[in-house]
Amino acid sequence: MHVLLINDDGPPNLMSSPYAKFLVDAIRNHTDWELSIVVPSQQRSWIGKAHFAGKELTAQYLYSALNCPMDDSSHGPFASPVSRYREDKNLQEWVLIDGTPASCTDIGVHHLYKDKPPVDLVLSGPNYGRNSTALYIMASGTLGGALEGALTGKRAIGLSYSFYTRDHDAKVLKIASELSLKLIKYLYNNWHPEAELYSINVPLKDSLGPDTKAIFAPILENRWGSVFTKVIESKKDLPEVSDIVDETVAHKTTFKWTPDFDSVHTSVKESVGLNDGKVVEQGNIRYVTILPFFRVLSTNNLVSLHLKQFTRVLTPLRVKLISNKSVLLVTYDKNSYIFDPLINAMERKLPKVPVVSTFPEKYHKLVHYGDYEGLNFDKIVSEPSYKVCSYIYRKALIRKHYLANTVKVYKTKHPESILATHVPLSYQLELDYAEFLDDALDEYLDLREELEENESSGCHKTYILKPSMSDKAQGIRIFRTIDELQAIFDSFEDEASDAEEEAEETNDAASDNRIIISQLRHFIVQEYVDKPLLLPQYNNRKLHIRTYIVANGDLEVYVFEKMLLLFANDPYVSPEKTEKDEDGVFILNGHLTNTCAQKTVITDEITDANTNVVELWSSKLTENQKQKLFGQVKEIVKELFKAALSVDRINFQPLSNAFEVFGIDFLVDENFECSLLEVNSYPDFKQTGDDLKQIIYQLFEGIVDQCISPFYFPDSKKKNPLMHKVLDTNTGSLS
């Protein structure tokens, strides 16, 4: 039996598509079905059975691990299938289409699997949220994809999970998927001769148990009014910022997305008799047959199945009324390093916009500045008047192994790009235990050969190892041979064991700079720049550049002019002269330039200024040297964001109502050539220090000018001279 699985939530992701891998595991573990998966490359809810008329669609290929449904990491996406991943029995292939669920069905049924038997069943879901009652069903991308399957002559089933919490319980979801699978098998083997498709809703409630019934129920044919609210902004309604608002504008009319979800639930509660909405609310599994031309079969209790149960909930979205106030919401602690710079920038640039610390009941437009976990992701995707200080998906840049893949794929297609020469050659190692290092190196025979050559004929190349998800210099090591690399991984396991013992003795986590065991999976190996720029004016200490990048909307990218030079405490010593510890691992004094790795502050003998952190344009470099570095940084940043947009649109999704500050680090070699090191979200601004904190004040003024003010006042034309635009996909302009 060949099953085509599609959905409207996109590829596996714990935030937007958290259920998909649980169902895939259930199918792979409990059936002998031939499973093919074709899904949209991004979230496509509320799109029904639409196609993007006239649009040429592209397929990409993603490979995720089986039996680890709470891990949304993956290999890819790739432009074509990868044989070694496709043949790996521990991986599942996902084909990603930049179209709608219905398009995924069409392409999956007709085009992708000529080497397999014809598709027997189109299975759409499990949807992240219920699809019961006519109002939800008719708008559902999940049901739209299933309906496309029915219209191709295939049996089709739409599966939705009604949830009551956004905390994913792996045990509960595993049971949910296994029991959904039982009902799918039953329906397929007992297919009603007039049925076009079935729709199943699984309410994930704690009250469900072994005696839960699966009830055949009709669709509640409810109705509602408009899903939009008309908003007219006249001159008198607009905030009083006369130097920004265009005097020629009489008014502007917009229509805000404000569906009354509460009315749907009210219609269920007030309904009489058996219907799909009521069955789900009562904690039963509900399924319904949808007949030709959407006639509803109203036979009640056609079959009852005793099933175990699961837990999930649809949280009604209560849309706030709109007032004529634009507001800045700041949920940072007042003692945080950036609180004062942000408030100061608002007071200087937008003094009439109130700043609040709790979510207001009413607002015209609201910008939310706070920690990632405190942002309202439901509002981000449903409310254009709500803008936040972070994108939802940006792993393509901020995770080291994702970044390495992004650059690798892009420079293969664009060998002329500066990324081809200004990003170190990278290898991605994946291993859980030190003993598997030899197997991991088999993936990269050229790296193995280089290390063996170093061993046999003297060390010529040095490499650096970085855990993909670590920060603050944790786990960074250098090596030249396989034995030295093995010693590093052995020391990681020893350190993790020691840390666990210390934590047990002290009832606290170890607070030193050792790597933790959870990081022992994804690693990046790069050629080490062993001849860095060493400036006699700064005692020949190694340095790297920290640059603040501001990405706005979908997508403008700005490079902030005031860049930092971050120096190591100790003078640099080449790897050949670097000492090792008792485990045979290099001691990296003088090699690490991370601010957190510096134990003391080195000051200028004359000015007494901190020389661990120096602003580029105030440094002792020549003007030509400064301009050369700045020019390279701008070109690398431009190409880097172009790469993220073109290579991995799953893991980098810029949103029109979001912006984000990234801290990007560059190493400089002896020839004043920059190499990209890493990209940091929510960068540690404190490393700027107190002496240079004015730079952060200037940065936030630039953020207000380029990201916040134009959101409140679209006619704003202010340009901050310290913010250098290097990319604008909206106009196609590149600097």
XYZ file of C-alpha atoms in Angstrom:
735
model
C 0.000 0.000 0.000
C 1.468 3.327 -1.119
C 0.531 6.246 1.146
C 1.210 9.875 0.238
C 1.479 12.045 3.363
C 0.934 15.790 2.961
C 0.013 18.628 5.337
C -0.481 22.392 5.508
C 1.935 23.042 8.410
C 5.139 22.380 6.463
C 8.252 20.368 7.331
C 8.842 19.071 10.872
C 9.259 21.926 13.313
C 8.430 21.991 17.028
C 6.790 25.404 16.723
C 4.761 25.242 13.506
C 4.517 21.542 12.621
C 5.097 19.613 15.857
C 2.996 16.485 15.170
C 4.285 15.337 11.791
C 7.215 13.196 12.940
C 5.087 11.371 15.523
C 2.726 10.153 12.807
C 5.628 9.261 10.510
C 7.196 7.144 13.273
C 3.865 5.388 13.888
C 3.513 4.533 10.200
C 7.109 3.359 9.821
C 7.045 1.306 13.035
C 3.583 -0.276 12.787
C 2.854 -0.782 9.088
C 4.501 -2.124 5.960
C 3.227 0.831 3.922
C 5.303 2.494 1.266
C 5.388 6.038 2.699
C 6.070 9.116 0.552
C 5.975 12.610 2.016
C 5.390 15.837 0.086
C 4.673 18.991 2.119
C 4.768 22.775 1.637
C 8.179 24.318 2.295
C 6.553 26.683 4.810
C 3.386 27.002 6.849
C 0.279 27.218 4.586
C -2.716 27.153 6.939
C -6.090 28.716 6.039
C -5.443 28.302 2.327
C -8.101 25.674 1.497
C -7.697 23.875 -1.842
C -5.939 26.765 -3.552
C -3.128 26.575 -6.116
C -0.775 29.452 -6.929
C -1.987 29.968 -10.477
C 0.837 30.669 -12.905
C 3.612 30.051 -10.382
C 6.390 27.615 -11.239
C 7.013 25.375 -8.224
C 10.320 23.946 -7.032
C 11.045 20.766 -5.081
C 13.679 20.401 -2.369
C 14.655 17.331 -0.377
C 15.004 17.081 3.389
C 16.033 14.089 5.521
C 15.047 13.726 9.180
C 15.882 11.046 11.734
C 13.252 8.470 12.689
C 12.178 7.747 16.267
C 13.277 11.097 17.679
C 10.141 13.183 17.035
C 11.092 16.015 19.396
C 14.299 16.671 17.432
C 13.531 18.901 14.443
C 17.099 18.972 13.101
C 17.590 17.540 9.628
C 19.898 17.126 6.652
C 19.191 19.610 3.894
C 17.237 20.888 2.168
C 18.923 19.815 -1.068
C 17.990 20.655 -4.655
C 17.867 16.969 -5.609
C 17.612 13.622 -3.792
C 20.733 12.490 -1.913
C 21.326 8.772 -2.386
C 23.179 8.076 0.857
C 20.435 9.733 2.913
C 17.603 8.206 0.861
C 19.037 4.716 1.433
C 19.576 5.221 5.168
C 16.885 3.201 6.970
C 17.122 5.552 9.965
C 16.111 8.606 7.910
C 12.870 9.724 6.264
C 12.811 11.748 3.058
C 10.569 14.827 2.902
C 9.968 16.547 -0.422
C 9.325 20.256 0.083
C 7.287 22.184 -2.488
C 7.070 25.983 -2.458
C 3.337 25.771 -3.095
C 0.074 24.858 -1.394
C -1.091 21.587 0.209
C -3.244 20.884 -2.847
C -0.201 21.379 -5.104
C 1.769 18.954 -2.917
C -0.951 16.353 -3.463
C -0.997 16.870 -7.233
C 2.778 16.680 -7.578
C 3.064 13.722 -5.202
C 0.350 11.719 -6.957
C 1.336 12.470 -10.553
C 5.033 13.335 -10.823
C 7.470 12.361 -8.086
C 7.132 8.622 -7.645
C 7.152 6.994 -11.056
C 9.408 4.266 -9.611
C 6.788 3.285 -7.018
C 3.294 1.770 -7.298
C 0.464 4.299 -7.724
C -0.673 6.122 -4.613
C -3.468 4.257 -2.779
C -4.230 6.775 -0.019
C -3.632 10.511 0.354
C -3.248 11.209 4.088
C -3.224 14.899 5.034
C -2.027 15.967 8.487
C -1.916 15.736 11.383
C -2.972 19.367 11.488
C -1.765 21.601 14.327
C -5.301 22.340 15.606
C -8.840 21.107 15.065
C -10.724 21.068 11.766
C -14.284 20.570 12.929
C -17.455 22.487 11.910
C -18.043 23.962 8.468
C -16.194 27.213 9.210
C -12.864 25.499 9.873
C -13.270 22.680 7.359
C -13.969 24.929 4.372
C -10.861 27.060 5.068
C -8.534 24.229 6.009
C -5.384 23.621 4.002
C -5.286 20.139 5.532
C -8.734 19.288 4.173
C -7.942 21.131 0.936
C -4.962 18.849 0.337
C -7.080 15.782 1.063
C -9.847 17.035 -1.252
C -7.298 17.436 -4.054
C -6.457 13.760 -3.499
C -10.132 12.798 -3.775
C -10.426 14.790 -7.014
C -7.546 12.783 -8.488
C -9.541 9.610 -7.803
C -7.626 8.562 -4.701
C -8.969 7.695 -1.295
C -8.177 10.582 1.022
C -8.234 11.262 4.767
C -7.641 14.527 6.616
C -6.314 14.185 10.175
C -6.342 17.021 12.758
C -5.337 17.182 16.431
C -7.264 19.514 18.714
C -4.860 20.776 21.354
C -5.226 22.394 24.758
C -1.620 23.294 25.514
C 1.402 24.208 23.426
C 3.707 22.136 25.638
C 4.345 19.020 23.568
C 4.085 15.796 25.588
C 6.043 13.193 23.598
C 4.385 10.228 25.320
C 0.894 11.584 24.706
C 1.595 12.419 21.069
C 3.094 8.997 20.426
C -0.110 7.374 21.670
C -2.190 9.841 19.662
C -0.459 8.960 16.430
C -0.613 5.222 16.994
C -4.353 5.343 17.707
C -4.994 7.670 14.774
C -3.260 5.058 12.666
C -5.689 2.376 13.905
C -8.669 4.470 12.819
C -7.064 5.247 9.444
C -6.578 1.516 8.836
C -10.188 0.825 9.814
C -11.583 3.479 7.495
C -9.419 2.403 4.567
C -10.492 -1.230 4.940
C -14.184 -0.297 5.400
C -14.455 2.540 2.905
C -17.983 3.850 2.305
C -18.750 3.413 -1.415
C -19.992 7.029 -1.760
C -17.269 8.695 0.296
C -14.921 11.206 -1.291
C -12.799 11.632 1.826
C -12.875 11.298 5.586
C -12.020 13.973 8.141
C -10.756 12.828 11.541
C -10.403 15.057 14.608
C -8.490 13.815 17.633
C -9.084 15.824 20.833
C -5.965 15.563 22.951
C -7.566 15.773 26.376
C -6.302 14.334 29.669
C -9.795 13.006 30.369
C -9.594 10.520 27.492
C -8.788 6.922 28.296
C -8.998 3.293 27.104
C -12.782 3.504 26.632
C -12.760 6.605 24.442
C -15.077 6.222 21.445
C -14.446 7.152 17.841
C -17.815 8.521 16.769
C -19.098 9.073 13.242
C -20.760 12.500 13.360
C -22.146 15.071 10.897
C -20.564 18.451 10.307
C -22.027 21.390 12.212
C -23.016 23.857 9.496
C -22.232 27.050 11.377
C -21.759 30.532 9.935
C -20.049 33.800 10.841
C -19.728 37.381 9.650
C -16.701 39.105 8.167
C -13.235 37.921 9.179
C -11.889 41.457 8.671
C -12.315 44.756 10.468
C -12.216 47.947 8.417
C -9.746 50.501 9.749
C -9.732 54.082 8.447
C -6.874 56.295 9.532
C -7.650 59.971 8.937
C -5.333 62.838 9.793
C -7.040 63.371 13.104
C -6.703 59.663 13.985
C -3.041 59.393 13.123
C -0.515 59.984 15.913
C 0.705 63.562 16.103
C 4.042 63.405 14.355
C 3.621 66.140 11.799
C 7.177 65.942 10.475
C 6.601 62.349 9.426
C 3.005 62.159 8.191
C 2.557 63.262 4.579
C 0.249 66.310 4.594
C -1.269 65.244 1.275
C -2.665 62.017 2.714
C -6.357 62.468 3.613
C -6.875 58.964 4.951
C -5.753 55.386 4.596
C -8.095 52.387 4.674
C -6.895 48.963 5.777
C -8.671 45.727 6.652
C -7.381 43.881 9.694
C -7.628 40.081 9.955
C -9.987 39.595 12.942
C -11.884 36.277 12.672
C -14.233 35.718 15.595
C -12.973 32.326 16.741
C -15.013 32.588 19.925
C -18.214 32.523 17.869
C -17.207 29.149 16.441
C -16.919 27.641 19.900
C -20.149 29.326 20.984
C -21.977 27.811 18.011
C -20.758 24.377 19.086
C -21.940 24.849 22.687
C -25.351 26.126 21.567
C -25.899 23.453 18.911
C -28.557 20.761 19.309
C -27.987 17.099 18.625
C -24.877 15.237 17.541
C -22.288 17.075 15.451
C -18.540 17.014 14.865
C -17.755 20.024 17.045
C -19.675 18.659 20.028
C -18.063 15.219 19.757
C -14.587 16.751 19.938
C -15.519 19.031 22.861
C -16.818 15.996 24.752
C -13.425 14.326 24.443
C -14.236 11.748 21.775
C -12.482 11.111 18.503
C -14.698 12.312 15.689
C -14.700 11.371 12.037
C -16.995 12.305 9.186
C -17.476 11.289 5.589
C -17.535 14.094 3.034
C -19.596 13.067 -0.001
C -19.638 14.426 -3.551
C -20.563 18.118 -3.670
C -20.050 18.237 0.107
C -23.278 16.455 1.016
C -22.938 15.263 4.588
C -23.783 11.710 5.632
C -25.727 12.175 8.858
C -25.777 8.593 10.159
C -24.840 8.772 13.833
C -22.705 6.270 15.742
C -21.958 4.227 12.627
C -19.118 2.640 14.551
C -17.602 3.038 18.009
C -13.996 2.026 18.584
C -12.466 1.691 22.030
C -9.264 3.693 21.838
C -6.681 5.187 24.142
C -6.239 8.885 24.061
C -4.139 11.950 23.700
C -3.868 15.610 24.772
C -3.863 18.866 22.735
C -5.892 22.088 22.630
C -7.048 24.800 20.270
C -6.473 28.119 22.014
C -9.049 30.666 20.828
C -7.453 33.855 19.552
C -9.148 36.877 21.137
C -8.457 39.822 18.860
C -7.979 43.155 20.615
C -9.855 46.252 19.584
C -7.848 48.887 17.789
C -7.180 52.302 19.237
C -5.273 55.135 17.638
C -2.209 54.673 19.858
C 1.064 53.230 18.656
C 2.921 51.613 21.533
C 6.352 50.149 22.307
C 6.170 47.139 24.630
C 9.464 46.403 26.434
C 9.549 43.203 28.496
C 13.244 43.324 29.372
C 14.257 43.811 32.993
C 15.050 47.461 33.716
C 18.519 46.435 34.907
C 19.437 44.731 31.621
C 22.343 46.188 29.642
C 20.199 47.292 26.688
C 17.181 48.686 28.543
C 18.537 52.234 28.870
C 19.847 52.451 25.256
C 16.468 51.310 23.916
C 14.402 53.693 26.052
C 16.808 56.556 25.326
C 16.521 55.963 21.577
C 12.727 56.021 21.750
C 12.700 59.215 23.798
C 15.029 60.927 21.328
C 13.460 59.677 18.122
C 9.782 59.028 18.933
C 8.978 60.957 22.108
C 5.195 60.762 21.589
C 5.088 56.956 21.399
C 4.393 55.555 24.877
C 6.589 52.779 26.265
C 4.838 50.125 28.380
C 5.946 46.978 30.211
C 2.711 44.960 30.000
C 0.593 44.051 27.017
C -1.954 46.842 26.394
C -5.626 46.068 25.879
C -5.875 48.437 22.920
C -3.383 49.739 20.418
C -3.053 50.912 16.848
C 0.380 49.375 16.230
C 2.626 47.676 18.738
C 6.353 46.889 18.646
C 7.444 44.274 21.173
C 11.055 44.234 22.388
C 11.889 41.339 24.690
C 13.409 37.875 25.038
C 12.607 35.336 22.306
C 10.579 33.164 24.680
C 8.413 36.122 25.707
C 7.232 37.057 22.206
C 3.690 36.175 21.142
C 4.200 33.919 18.123
C 0.469 33.541 17.502
C 0.178 37.294 17.022
C 3.268 37.412 14.802
C 1.626 35.262 12.138
C -1.939 36.551 12.546
C -1.652 40.253 13.392
C 0.288 42.563 11.037
C -0.023 45.427 13.544
C 2.221 43.512 15.973
C 5.972 43.695 15.225
C 8.658 41.872 17.188
C 12.424 42.018 17.638
C 13.139 38.508 16.378
C 12.340 36.262 13.452
C 10.826 32.898 14.313
C 12.999 30.773 12.025
C 16.696 31.628 11.511
C 18.612 28.417 12.202
C 20.095 28.596 8.710
C 22.330 31.347 10.097
C 22.670 30.932 13.869
C 23.337 27.177 14.124
C 26.908 26.469 13.065
C 26.184 23.263 11.144
C 23.192 24.854 9.380
C 25.341 27.889 8.542
C 28.068 25.670 7.100
C 25.531 23.939 4.869
C 23.992 27.264 3.796
C 27.365 28.612 2.702
C 28.464 25.339 1.090
C 25.380 25.046 -1.125
C 25.407 28.733 -2.066
C 29.053 28.938 -3.064
C 28.675 25.765 -5.141
C 26.068 27.587 -7.219
C 27.859 30.957 -6.998
C 31.612 30.285 -7.103
C 32.200 33.982 -7.818
C 30.720 34.967 -4.444
C 32.999 36.366 -1.737
C 31.715 33.525 0.477
C 33.802 31.117 -1.611
C 37.032 32.723 -0.401
C 36.106 34.340 2.914
C 34.486 31.448 4.778
C 36.855 28.689 5.969
C 36.452 25.237 4.456
C 34.099 23.400 6.830
C 33.283 19.789 7.646
C 30.241 18.692 9.644
C 30.853 15.872 12.102
C 27.924 14.146 13.751
C 28.592 11.740 16.616
C 27.149 10.996 20.028
C 30.155 9.341 21.663
C 33.917 9.665 21.317
C 34.250 6.047 20.203
C 32.356 6.848 16.978
C 34.888 9.417 15.739
C 36.478 7.032 13.274
C 33.094 6.348 11.657
C 32.340 10.078 11.474
C 35.626 10.748 9.659
C 34.671 8.192 7.006
C 32.196 10.793 5.730
C 35.100 13.131 4.906
C 37.957 11.165 3.391
C 39.807 14.330 2.341
C 39.877 15.524 5.961
C 41.052 12.110 7.132
C 43.809 12.114 4.517
C 44.973 15.591 5.572
C 45.158 14.530 9.224
C 46.990 11.328 8.353
C 49.419 13.331 6.204
C 50.024 15.647 9.159
C 50.774 12.608 11.304
C 53.184 10.958 8.893
C 55.151 13.875 7.470
C 54.884 16.677 9.988
C 52.019 18.991 10.793
C 51.263 21.457 8.020
C 47.604 22.308 8.602
C 45.817 23.123 11.813
C 42.058 22.670 12.284
C 39.574 24.106 14.760
C 36.665 22.166 16.268
C 33.460 23.951 17.344
C 30.319 22.401 18.868
C 27.436 23.585 16.722
C 25.187 24.749 19.555
C 27.683 26.042 22.102
C 28.520 29.643 22.900
C 30.977 31.628 25.037
C 33.918 29.614 23.622
C 32.645 26.344 25.115
C 34.166 23.297 23.486
C 36.404 25.155 21.015
C 39.630 23.220 20.424
C 42.419 23.051 17.821
C 44.116 19.925 16.486
C 46.336 18.653 13.685
C 46.082 14.844 13.809
C 43.428 12.182 14.326
C 44.992 11.273 17.672
C 44.716 14.880 18.848
C 41.075 15.017 17.709
C 40.363 11.744 19.516
C 41.960 13.158 22.671
C 39.582 16.134 22.455
C 36.469 13.964 22.293
C 37.764 11.718 25.062
C 38.307 14.797 27.232
C 34.746 15.979 26.502
C 33.360 12.744 27.925
C 35.656 12.931 30.948
C 34.662 16.556 31.603
C 30.957 15.752 31.280
C 31.321 12.880 33.726
C 33.212 15.099 36.197
C 30.596 17.837 35.849
C 27.783 15.387 36.594
C 29.588 14.146 39.710
C 30.191 17.709 40.907
C 26.556 18.610 40.278
C 25.438 15.635 42.365
C 27.754 16.644 45.201
C 26.818 20.333 45.167
C 23.213 20.037 43.898
C 24.163 22.577 41.261
C 25.367 22.611 37.688
C 29.072 23.074 37.009
C 29.706 26.709 36.143
C 33.068 26.481 34.411
C 33.766 26.581 30.690
C 33.516 22.853 30.053
C 31.364 21.435 27.309
C 28.167 19.689 28.334
C 27.258 16.248 27.058
C 24.161 17.426 25.162
C 26.453 19.258 22.741
C 28.163 16.018 21.723
C 26.380 15.538 18.453
C 26.902 18.225 15.807
C 30.390 19.671 15.376
C 32.020 21.892 12.799
C 35.639 21.382 11.762
C 37.295 24.217 9.861
C 40.757 25.038 8.623
C 42.327 27.163 11.331
C 43.650 30.596 10.390
C 47.029 30.074 12.037
C 48.477 33.352 10.759
C 46.057 35.935 12.132
C 46.503 39.674 12.050
C 48.880 40.649 14.862
C 49.347 44.339 15.547
C 52.440 45.512 17.423
C 50.376 48.489 18.667
C 48.284 45.938 20.599
C 51.109 43.646 21.782
C 50.653 41.142 18.942
C 47.422 39.831 20.374
C 44.975 37.951 18.177
C 41.672 39.730 17.447
C 38.309 39.244 15.816
C 35.732 41.767 14.606
C 32.233 41.914 16.106
C 29.738 43.513 13.741
C 26.114 44.262 14.530
C 23.743 43.486 11.680
C 20.100 44.563 11.618
C 17.694 42.595 9.428
C 14.298 44.230 8.944
C 11.082 42.883 7.484
C 11.276 40.566 4.503
C 14.096 41.714 3.889
C 16.342 44.719 4.391
C 19.806 44.171 5.846
C 21.892 46.898 7.472
C 25.501 46.816 8.668
C 26.055 49.043 11.708
C 29.167 51.110 11.074
C 30.609 51.042 14.612
C 32.418 47.693 14.702
C 34.404 46.266 17.606
C 37.869 44.739 17.680
C 37.957 42.075 20.415
C 41.448 41.032 21.559
C 42.794 38.032 23.459
C 44.526 38.709 26.778
C 47.758 36.976 25.876
C 50.125 37.426 22.924
C 49.463 34.928 20.144
C 51.605 31.786 19.896
C 51.500 29.600 16.765
C 50.058 26.073 17.116
C 53.555 24.586 16.776
C 54.598 26.369 19.966
C 51.320 26.005 21.875
C 51.438 23.814 24.980
C 49.111 20.884 25.686
C 47.383 19.868 28.901
C 47.642 16.490 30.606
C 45.003 15.034 28.248
C 47.011 16.009 25.172
C 44.682 18.905 24.283
C 46.059 22.293 23.226
C 45.835 25.078 25.829
C 44.272 27.982 23.965
C 45.601 31.003 25.853
C 46.215 33.622 23.185
C 44.032 31.785 20.653
C 40.555 32.598 21.995
C 39.342 36.151 21.470
C 35.863 35.715 22.984
C 35.302 38.377 25.619
C 34.062 35.816 28.137
C 37.383 33.935 27.842
C 39.443 36.943 28.923
C 40.168 36.925 32.665
C 41.749 40.362 32.956
C 41.456 43.762 31.288
C 44.496 45.042 29.373
C 44.685 48.846 29.396
C 46.594 51.374 27.347
C 49.697 52.565 29.187
C 49.061 56.199 28.270
C 45.260 56.594 28.156
C 44.377 53.768 30.577
C 41.633 52.778 28.115
C 40.492 49.160 27.843
C 42.376 47.549 24.943
C 40.528 44.222 25.105
C 37.653 45.899 23.234
C 38.439 48.696 20.744
C 36.114 50.458 18.309
C 37.373 49.971 14.742
C 37.281 53.591 13.617
C 39.072 54.747 16.794
C 41.725 52.054 16.578
C 45.386 52.409 15.617
C 44.827 50.939 12.151
C 45.356 53.139 9.120
C 42.350 54.599 7.315
C 42.952 52.340 4.302
C 43.078 49.263 6.545
C 39.813 50.224 8.227
C 38.062 50.841 4.926
C 39.291 47.539 3.525
C 37.905 45.607 6.484
C 34.596 47.470 6.435
C 34.147 46.900 2.716
C 34.741 43.165 3.072
C 32.324 42.898 5.989
C 29.536 44.577 4.012
C 30.055 42.317 0.996
C 30.174 39.139 3.106
C 27.011 40.105 5.002
C 25.145 40.859 1.788
C 26.081 37.511 0.262
C 25.395 35.644 3.507
C 21.778 36.797 3.708
C 21.281 36.141 -0.006
C 22.530 32.610 0.669
C 20.109 32.087 3.560
C 17.197 33.310 1.436
C 18.007 31.110 -1.547
C 19.337 27.930 0.090
C 17.237 27.293 3.186
C 13.860 29.047 3.226
C 12.660 26.585 5.842
C 15.187 27.610 8.455
C 15.368 31.281 7.504
C 11.992 32.935 7.102
C 12.051 36.738 7.293
C 8.682 38.233 8.232
C 7.345 41.647 7.286
C 6.402 42.374 10.915
C 9.699 41.380 12.515
C 13.287 42.568 12.704
C 16.380 41.250 14.436
C 19.858 42.274 15.522
C 22.596 39.711 14.850
C 26.153 39.779 16.142
C 28.417 38.478 13.376
C 32.062 37.677 14.074
C 34.959 37.817 11.606
C 38.568 36.717 11.949
C 41.258 38.790 10.207
C 44.419 37.235 8.796
C 47.846 38.784 8.337
C 46.831 40.138 4.923
C 43.808 41.998 6.314
C 41.409 39.474 4.783
C 38.234 38.746 6.776
C 36.829 35.268 7.349
C 33.296 34.671 8.601
C 33.284 32.914 11.987
C 29.675 32.734 13.222
C 26.304 34.448 13.473
C 24.737 35.090 16.891
C 21.102 35.849 17.620
C 20.395 37.981 20.677
C 24.100 38.944 20.844
C 25.749 39.716 24.162
C 25.883 43.510 24.027
C 27.624 43.582 27.417
C 30.916 42.633 25.784
C 31.022 46.221 24.505
C 31.739 47.233 28.103
C 31.002 50.451 29.934
C 33.660 52.524 28.158
C 32.076 51.979 24.735
C 28.422 51.669 25.744
C 27.663 54.809 23.755
C 28.012 52.605 20.652
C 25.012 50.565 21.796
C 23.027 53.773 22.325
C 23.841 54.704 18.712
C 22.922 51.213 17.489
C 19.466 51.405 19.041
C 18.884 54.835 17.541
C 19.604 53.228 14.186
C 17.146 50.421 14.955
C 14.434 52.945 15.800
C 15.123 54.921 12.606
C 15.177 51.956 10.217
C 12.883 49.349 11.818
C 10.490 50.899 14.338
C 9.675 54.383 13.052
C 8.744 53.206 9.501
C 6.451 50.583 11.039
C 4.536 53.191 13.025
C 4.696 55.789 10.259
C 5.086 54.215 6.777
C 5.785 57.615 5.215
C 8.876 58.087 7.374
C 11.932 58.696 5.199
C 14.580 58.974 7.905
C 17.900 57.293 7.195
C 20.447 56.778 9.942
C 23.987 57.536 8.685
C 25.494 54.718 10.790
C 23.206 52.094 9.246
C 24.572 50.907 5.888
C 21.967 49.068 3.816
C 23.587 46.159 1.949
C 20.497 44.256 0.821
C 16.892 45.140 -0.005
C 14.873 42.335 -1.559
C 11.777 44.530 -1.761
C 13.353 46.873 -4.298
C 16.045 44.574 -5.631
C 18.697 47.127 -4.709
C 22.050 46.019 -3.417
C 24.791 48.347 -2.255
